[in-house]
Short mmCIF file of C-alpha atoms in Angstrom, two decimals:
data_model
loop_
_atom_site.label_atom_id
_atom_site.label_comp_id
_atom_site.label_asym_id
_atom_site.label_seq_id
_atom_site.Cartn_x
_atom_site.Cartn_y
_atom_site.Cartn_z
CA MET V 1 141.16 86.95 132.95
CA LYS V 2 139.26 89.35 135.24
CA TYR V 3 138.16 91.40 132.24
CA PHE V 4 136.47 88.31 130.85
CA PHE V 5 134.23 88.14 133.92
CA VAL V 6 133.52 91.86 133.75
CA ILE V 7 132.45 91.51 130.11
CA LEU V 8 130.19 88.58 131.04
CA ARG V 9 128.61 90.63 133.85
CA ILE V 10 127.99 93.60 131.55
CA PHE V 11 126.67 91.31 128.81
CA ILE V 12 124.11 89.70 131.14
CA GLY V 13 123.22 93.19 132.37
CA LEU V 14 122.65 94.43 128.81
CA VAL V 15 120.41 91.44 128.06
CA PHE V 16 118.18 92.45 130.99
CA LEU V 17 118.48 96.14 130.21
CA VAL V 18 117.36 95.77 126.58
CA SER V 19 114.61 93.34 127.47
CA GLY V 20 113.28 95.43 130.35
CA PHE V 21 113.60 98.76 128.53
CA GLU V 22 111.67 97.69 125.42
CA LYS V 23 108.85 96.28 127.50
CA SER V 24 108.79 99.20 129.97
CA VAL V 25 108.41 101.88 127.28
CA SER V 26 105.63 99.91 125.52
CA PRO V 27 102.10 99.57 126.86
CA TYR V 28 102.03 96.63 129.27
CA GLN V 29 99.28 94.99 127.20
CA ASN V 30 101.87 93.93 124.59
CA PHE V 31 103.84 91.89 127.12
CA LEU V 32 100.60 90.66 128.68
CA TYR V 33 99.61 89.24 125.28
CA ALA V 34 102.94 87.39 125.00
CA LEU V 35 102.57 86.14 128.57
CA GLN V 36 99.05 84.83 127.96
CA GLY V 37 100.44 82.70 125.15
CA TYR V 38 102.27 80.56 127.72
CA GLN V 39 98.98 79.67 129.48
CA PHE V 40 100.86 79.39 132.77
CA LEU V 41 99.57 82.00 135.18
CA PRO V 42 96.05 82.86 136.42
CA SER V 43 94.60 86.04 134.84
CA PHE V 44 95.09 88.34 137.85
CA LEU V 45 98.74 87.31 138.13
CA GLU V 46 99.31 87.74 134.39
CA ILE V 47 98.42 91.42 134.62
CA ALA V 48 100.59 91.97 137.70
CA VAL V 49 103.54 90.14 136.13
CA ALA V 50 103.13 92.05 132.86
CA LYS V 51 103.31 95.35 134.74
CA ILE V 52 106.08 94.53 137.21
CA VAL V 53 108.53 92.16 135.48
CA PRO V 54 109.77 94.67 132.85
CA TRP V 55 110.79 97.10 135.62
CA ILE V 56 112.56 94.32 137.55
CA GLU V 57 114.43 93.34 134.39
CA LEU V 58 115.36 96.94 133.75
CA LEU V 59 116.73 97.46 137.27
CA ILE V 60 118.64 94.14 137.28
CA GLY V 61 120.18 95.22 133.98
CA VAL V 62 121.19 98.65 135.23
CA PHE V 63 122.64 97.23 138.44
CA LEU V 64 124.67 94.58 136.61
CA VAL V 65 126.03 97.00 134.03
CA LEU V 66 127.06 99.44 136.76
CA GLY V 67 128.21 96.68 139.10
CA LEU V 68 125.98 97.91 141.91
CA TRP V 69 124.84 95.28 144.43
CA THR V 70 126.40 92.82 142.03
CA ARG V 71 125.89 89.70 144.14
CA GLN V 72 122.21 90.45 144.75
CA ALA V 73 121.64 91.42 141.11
CA LEU V 74 123.31 88.23 139.89
CA PHE V 75 121.20 86.18 142.27
CA ALA V 76 118.03 87.94 141.04
CA ALA V 77 119.13 87.36 137.43
CA ALA V 78 119.66 83.66 138.16
CA VAL V 79 116.16 83.44 139.70
CA MET V 80 114.68 85.19 136.66
CA PHE V 81 116.47 82.88 134.21
CA THR V 82 115.26 79.86 136.20
CA GLY V 83 111.70 81.22 136.01
CA PHE V 84 112.00 81.82 132.25
CA ILE V 85 113.28 78.26 131.72
CA ILE V 86 110.33 76.83 133.69
CA ILE V 87 107.73 78.95 131.86
CA VAL V 88 109.11 78.34 128.36
CA GLY V 89 109.87 74.67 129.14
CA GLN V 90 106.33 73.90 130.31
CA ALA V 91 104.96 75.51 127.13
CA LEU V 92 107.23 73.35 124.96
CA ILE V 93 106.36 70.18 126.90
CA ARG V 94 102.61 70.92 126.60
CA GLY V 95 103.04 71.53 122.88
CA ILE V 96 101.76 75.11 123.03
CA ASP V 97 102.29 76.77 119.67
CA LEU V 98 104.47 79.84 120.27
CA ALA V 99 105.91 81.60 117.25
CA GLU V 100 108.43 83.44 119.41
CA CYS V 101 109.20 83.95 123.09
CA GLY V 102 108.15 87.57 123.58
CA CYS V 103 111.25 88.12 125.72
CA PHE V 104 112.49 91.26 123.99
CA GLY V 105 109.17 92.71 122.88
CA GLU V 106 109.27 93.47 119.18
CA TRP V 107 112.97 94.31 118.94
CA ILE V 108 114.39 90.82 118.78
CA HIS V 109 112.49 87.67 117.82
CA ILE V 110 113.73 84.38 119.22
CA PRO V 111 111.85 81.07 118.93
CA PRO V 112 111.12 79.37 122.30
CA GLN V 113 113.53 76.50 121.57
CA GLY V 114 116.32 79.03 121.07
CA VAL V 115 115.48 81.08 124.12
CA ILE V 116 115.51 78.09 126.47
CA VAL V 117 119.10 77.33 125.39
CA MET V 118 120.01 81.01 125.80
CA ASP V 119 118.40 81.16 129.25
CA ALA V 120 120.17 77.99 130.38
CA ALA V 121 123.54 79.32 129.19
CA SER V 122 122.87 82.67 130.87
CA LEU V 123 121.90 80.93 134.12
CA ILE V 124 125.23 79.07 134.09
CA VAL V 125 127.06 82.35 133.47
CA CYS V 126 125.27 83.92 136.47
CA LEU V 127 126.26 81.02 138.69
CA VAL V 128 129.87 81.23 137.53
CA LEU V 129 129.91 84.99 138.16
CA LEU V 130 128.51 84.44 141.66
CA LYS V 131 131.30 81.92 142.27
CA LYS V 132 133.90 84.41 140.96
CA LEU V 133 132.24 87.45 142.48
CA SER V 134 135.42 89.38 143.27
CA LEU V 135 136.52 89.15 139.63
CA ALA V 136 133.02 90.08 138.39
CA GLN V 137 133.14 93.16 140.61
CA THR V 138 136.15 94.62 138.79
CA TRP V 139 135.16 97.96 137.25
CA SER V 140 132.07 98.17 139.40
CA LEU V 141 130.45 100.70 141.69
CA ASP V 142 130.60 98.01 144.36
CA SER V 143 134.39 98.21 144.34
CA ARG V 144 134.23 102.00 144.77
CA LEU V 145 131.35 102.06 147.24
CA PRO V 146 131.94 99.08 149.53
CA SER V 147 129.27 98.26 152.09
CA ALA V 148 130.21 98.81 155.72
CA MET R 1 130.45 104.55 152.75
CA LYS R 2 127.27 102.54 153.27
CA GLN R 3 125.24 105.75 153.23
CA ASN R 4 126.90 106.71 149.93
CA LYS R 5 125.99 103.36 148.42
CA SER R 6 122.38 103.65 149.53
CA LEU R 7 122.20 107.14 148.07
CA VAL R 8 123.73 105.99 144.77
CA THR R 9 121.27 103.08 144.67
CA VAL R 10 118.29 105.37 145.13
CA LEU R 11 119.64 107.77 142.51
CA VAL R 12 120.18 104.95 140.01
CA ILE R 13 116.63 103.64 140.53
CA PHE R 14 115.11 107.10 140.16
CA ALA R 15 117.21 107.84 137.08
CA ALA R 16 116.14 104.58 135.41
CA ILE R 17 112.47 105.24 136.16
CA ALA R 18 112.75 108.87 135.03
CA VAL R 19 114.41 107.91 131.72
CA VAL R 20 111.77 105.29 130.88
CA ALA R 21 108.87 107.52 131.99
CA GLY R 22 110.31 110.42 129.98
CA ILE R 23 110.67 108.33 126.84
CA LYS R 24 107.14 107.00 127.28
CA ILE R 25 105.71 110.50 127.58
CA VAL R 26 107.70 111.89 124.64
CA THR R 27 107.08 109.01 122.24
CA GLN R 28 103.51 108.05 123.09
CA GLY R 29 101.04 109.22 120.45
CA GLN R 30 97.30 109.66 120.73
CA LEU R 31 94.61 107.51 119.19
CA THR R 32 92.88 109.59 116.53
CA GLN R 33 89.10 109.89 116.53
CA SER R 34 87.04 107.60 114.34
CA SER R 35 86.23 109.28 111.07
CA GLY R 36 83.51 108.34 108.64
CA THR R 37 85.56 106.16 106.31
CA SER R 38 84.39 103.06 104.49
CA ARG R 39 86.26 101.05 107.10
CA THR R 40 83.73 101.70 109.83
CA LYS R 41 80.70 99.60 110.65
CA GLY R 42 77.78 99.74 113.06
CA ASN R 43 75.91 102.45 114.92
CA SER R 44 78.18 105.49 115.27
CA GLY R 45 76.33 106.41 118.48
CA ALA R 46 76.87 102.99 120.00
CA PRO R 47 78.06 102.81 123.60
CA VAL R 48 80.89 100.42 122.71
CA LYS R 49 83.36 101.81 120.21
CA ILE R 50 86.10 99.49 118.95
CA VAL R 51 89.12 100.65 116.99
CA GLU R 52 90.88 97.60 115.60
CA TYR R 53 94.41 97.47 114.17
CA ILE R 54 94.51 94.50 111.84
CA ASP R 55 97.05 92.45 109.92
CA PHE R 56 95.15 90.40 107.36
CA GLN R 57 97.69 87.56 107.50
CA CYS R 58 97.62 87.24 111.28
CA PRO R 59 95.67 84.09 112.25
CA MET R 60 94.39 85.60 115.49
CA CYS R 61 93.04 88.59 113.55
CA ALA R 62 90.82 86.15 111.63
CA VAL R 63 89.61 84.72 114.94
CA GLY R 64 89.09 88.25 116.25
CA ALA R 65 87.02 89.19 113.19
CA ARG R 66 84.72 86.21 113.78
CA THR R 67 84.48 87.12 117.47
CA ILE R 68 83.51 90.74 116.77
CA LYS R 69 81.05 89.68 114.08
CA ASP R 70 79.42 87.38 116.60
CA TYR R 71 79.08 90.21 119.14
CA MET R 72 77.81 92.65 116.48
CA ASP R 73 75.19 90.12 115.36
CA ARG R 74 74.01 89.72 118.94
CA TYR R 75 74.21 93.43 119.84
CA PRO R 76 73.72 95.28 116.51
CA ASP R 77 73.08 98.73 117.97
CA LYS R 78 75.62 98.61 120.76
CA ILE R 79 78.91 98.25 118.87
CA PHE R 80 80.71 100.55 116.45
CA LEU R 81 83.80 99.21 114.70
CA ASP R 82 86.57 101.27 113.11
CA MET R 83 89.14 99.17 111.25
CA ARG R 84 92.72 100.36 110.75
CA TYR R 85 95.70 98.75 109.05
CA PHE R 86 98.74 97.35 110.82
CA PRO R 87 100.53 95.00 108.39
CA LEU R 88 103.43 93.30 110.18
CA ASP R 89 106.78 92.91 108.41
CA MET R 90 106.86 89.21 109.32
CA HIS R 91 103.79 88.56 107.09
CA ARG R 92 104.78 88.88 103.45
CA HIS R 93 101.23 89.22 102.06
CA ALA R 94 99.87 91.47 104.82
CA LEU R 95 100.57 94.74 102.98
CA VAL R 96 99.11 93.66 99.66
CA ALA R 97 96.04 92.24 101.45
CA SER R 98 95.58 95.64 103.10
CA GLN R 99 95.90 97.33 99.69
CA TYR R 100 93.17 95.14 98.22
CA ALA R 101 90.90 95.86 101.20
CA GLU R 102 91.56 99.60 100.95
CA CYS R 103 90.86 99.60 97.21
CA ALA R 104 87.72 97.57 97.72
CA GLY R 105 86.70 100.21 100.25
CA ARG R 106 86.97 102.88 97.56
CA GLN R 107 84.30 100.94 95.71
CA ASP R 108 82.26 100.62 98.96
CA LYS R 109 83.15 96.93 99.26
CA PHE R 110 85.66 97.10 102.13
CA TRP R 111 83.75 94.75 104.40
CA THR R 112 83.02 92.25 101.63
CA MET R 113 86.74 92.04 100.85
CA HIS R 114 87.71 92.14 104.53
CA ASP R 115 85.46 89.16 105.25
CA VAL R 116 86.57 87.01 102.32
CA ILE R 117 90.30 87.70 102.85
CA LEU R 118 90.07 86.67 106.51
CA GLU R 119 87.71 83.73 105.98
CA LYS R 120 90.00 82.23 103.34
CA GLN R 121 93.25 83.27 105.03
CA LYS R 122 94.65 79.74 105.14
CA SER R 123 94.22 79.31 101.39
CA TRP R 124 96.38 82.32 100.42
CA ALA R 125 98.78 82.81 103.36
CA GLU R 126 101.26 80.26 102.09
CA THR R 127 100.98 81.04 98.37
CA VAL R 128 103.85 82.68 96.51
CA ASN R 129 101.71 85.29 94.76
CA ALA R 130 98.68 86.18 96.84
CA SER R 131 97.60 88.92 94.40
CA THR R 132 96.24 86.35 91.94
CA VAL R 133 94.07 84.91 94.71
CA PHE R 134 92.91 88.38 95.81
CA ASP R 135 92.02 89.17 92.16
CA ILE R 136 89.65 86.17 92.20
CA TYR R 137 88.08 87.37 95.46
CA ALA R 138 87.71 90.86 93.95
CA LYS R 139 85.92 89.53 90.86
CA GLU R 140 83.65 87.38 93.01
CA SER R 141 82.90 90.45 95.15
CA GLY R 142 81.79 92.36 92.04
CA LEU R 143 84.59 94.92 92.03
CA ASN R 144 85.43 96.95 88.94
CA MET R 145 88.81 95.39 88.09
CA GLY R 146 90.04 98.37 86.09
CA LYS R 147 89.48 100.74 88.98
CA LEU R 148 90.94 98.18 91.37
CA LYS R 149 94.19 97.88 89.42
CA ALA R 150 94.51 101.66 89.16
CA CYS R 151 93.97 101.95 92.89
CA LEU R 152 96.51 99.21 93.68
CA SER R 153 99.21 100.97 91.68
CA ASP R 154 98.40 104.35 93.23
CA ASP R 155 101.04 105.41 95.77
CA ASN R 156 98.31 107.06 97.83
CA THR R 157 96.85 103.63 98.64
CA ALA R 158 100.08 102.36 100.16
CA GLY R 159 100.40 105.75 101.86
CA VAL R 160 97.07 105.35 103.65
CA ILE R 161 98.18 101.97 104.99
CA GLN R 162 101.64 103.15 106.04
CA ARG R 163 100.14 106.15 107.83
CA SER R 164 97.77 103.86 109.69
CA ARG R 165 100.68 101.60 110.65
CA LYS R 166 102.79 104.54 111.79
CA GLU R 167 99.93 105.84 113.91
CA GLY R 168 99.67 102.37 115.44
CA MET R 169 103.39 102.28 116.19
CA ASP R 170 103.19 105.73 117.78
CA ILE R 171 100.48 104.65 120.18
CA GLY R 172 102.45 101.58 121.23
CA ILE R 173 101.05 98.80 119.08
CA ARG R 174 103.53 95.99 118.55
CA SER R 175 101.40 92.99 117.71
CA THR R 176 98.02 92.16 116.22
CA PRO R 177 95.16 92.06 116.79
CA THR R 178 95.19 95.15 118.98
CA TYR R 179 91.93 96.85 119.89
CA PHE R 180 91.01 100.08 121.61
CA ILE R 181 87.64 99.55 123.24
CA ASN R 182 86.24 102.90 124.34
CA GLY R 183 89.86 104.03 124.35
CA LYS R 184 91.21 101.16 126.45
CA MET R 185 94.00 99.16 124.79
CA VAL R 186 93.37 95.44 124.55
CA VAL R 187 95.68 92.94 122.82
CA GLY R 188 94.47 89.47 121.79
CA ILE R 189 91.15 87.69 121.72
CA LYS R 190 90.91 86.64 125.37
CA LEU R 191 90.98 90.22 126.64
CA LEU R 192 88.76 91.37 123.78
CA GLN R 193 86.06 88.95 124.88
CA GLU R 194 86.50 89.83 128.55
CA GLU R 195 86.22 93.56 127.84
CA LEU R 196 83.20 93.22 125.54
CA ASP R 197 81.46 90.91 128.03
CA HIS R 198 82.10 93.46 130.74
CA LEU R 199 80.84 96.45 128.74
CA LEU R 200 77.83 94.63 127.32
CA GLY R 201 76.93 93.01 130.61
CA VAL R 202 77.32 89.50 129.22
CA THR R 203 77.85 86.50 131.49
CA PRO R 204 81.28 85.17 130.46
CA LYS R 205 81.30 82.01 128.38
CA THR R 206 82.91 78.83 129.68
CA ASP R 207 86.66 78.36 129.14
CA SER R 208 86.08 75.87 126.35
CA ASN R 209 84.45 78.60 124.27
CA ASN R 210 87.11 81.20 124.89
CA VAL R 211 89.98 81.49 122.49
CA GLN R 212 93.46 82.32 123.70
#
C-alpha cells in the first residue's frame, strides 16, 4: 500500500515538473499571454506571476519527485491547485472563451473544463498524501535526511 | 543531519536552475534580420520595426492585422512591418493559407492576399476545402492562376513556410500572434497595443477600445 502513496507523490511531482519546465525554458511572454486570457489579475501582477510561477512549479515538482521537504511541497502544491481552480473557475463562470488552459505551455493541450476536474482531483490527492505523510515519504530524501 | 538537508536543498535548487538556464541558452535561437522580401511593408528606416509571426487561421492574428493597419495608417513613416509564417498544427487550413500568401507574394500581391484572407477568415476557417475559396480570392486579386498553381505545387514554397516556422520555434514562439517590436518579444494584442503606444508616444486608449 505504501508504494501506492509514493507513486501518487511522484505523479503529482511530475505534473508540476513538466508544467514548470516547459514554461521555464520558454520566453515568459508565452505564459503571460495564456494568463491574460483569464482576465483575472492586474497587468503588473500578470507579468510577475508569468515570470515567477513556472519556477515555483518546477521546484515543487523536483521536491515532490525527490521527496525533499515533502510536507511543505505537498502543502505548496495544494495551495497552487486551489489557486488554479479559482482562476479557471472564475473564467468559466464569467463565460470567458478559453480554447485551452495554458497549464502545460504547448506540450499538452487541455480544455479548461477538463483541467478544473484534474486540479480538483490533484488537490484531493495532495490532501490525502498530507494525511498519510509517513507513507508518502517512503523512498524519499526526507527519510534519509531527517530534520533535527 | 539538518545541515546535510539544507545543503542538499540548496544543491537541488541550484541544479534545477542550472539545468533550465542551460537548456534555455543552448536551445534559444536568434531573430534574423529583416530582409527585403515581398512580405515587408512600410518605411525600412522607421523607428519602430515589427516582425510578426502569423497563423492565417488564428482569430487574434486577424485582430492584430487590423490593429497594425490602424497604427500604420496613423503613423505611416514610423512603422516597418516584416511578416513571417507560423502556421499552427491545430489550424488545418493555416499552412495552405500561408502557401497562397507566399505565392501571391511572388507575384507582388502578398499584402492583397494577406488582407483578404484575414478579413474573410470566418468564411473559410470552417470549410472543408479552403483552397477553392482561396482560388476565388486569388482571381479577385488579379493573380496569374497558372503561375499560382505552379507555385503552390512547388516544394520550395512549403519549404519557405516551414523554415519560417522552425525559426519561430527556435526563438521560443509557441502561440500566435507573436511580435518582435524593435527586438522585444510581445505575444497577443493587448501587449502589442501597449508597446506601440509606448514607442509612438500615444496616450493609451480606454479599456473598451482595447482587445484582449
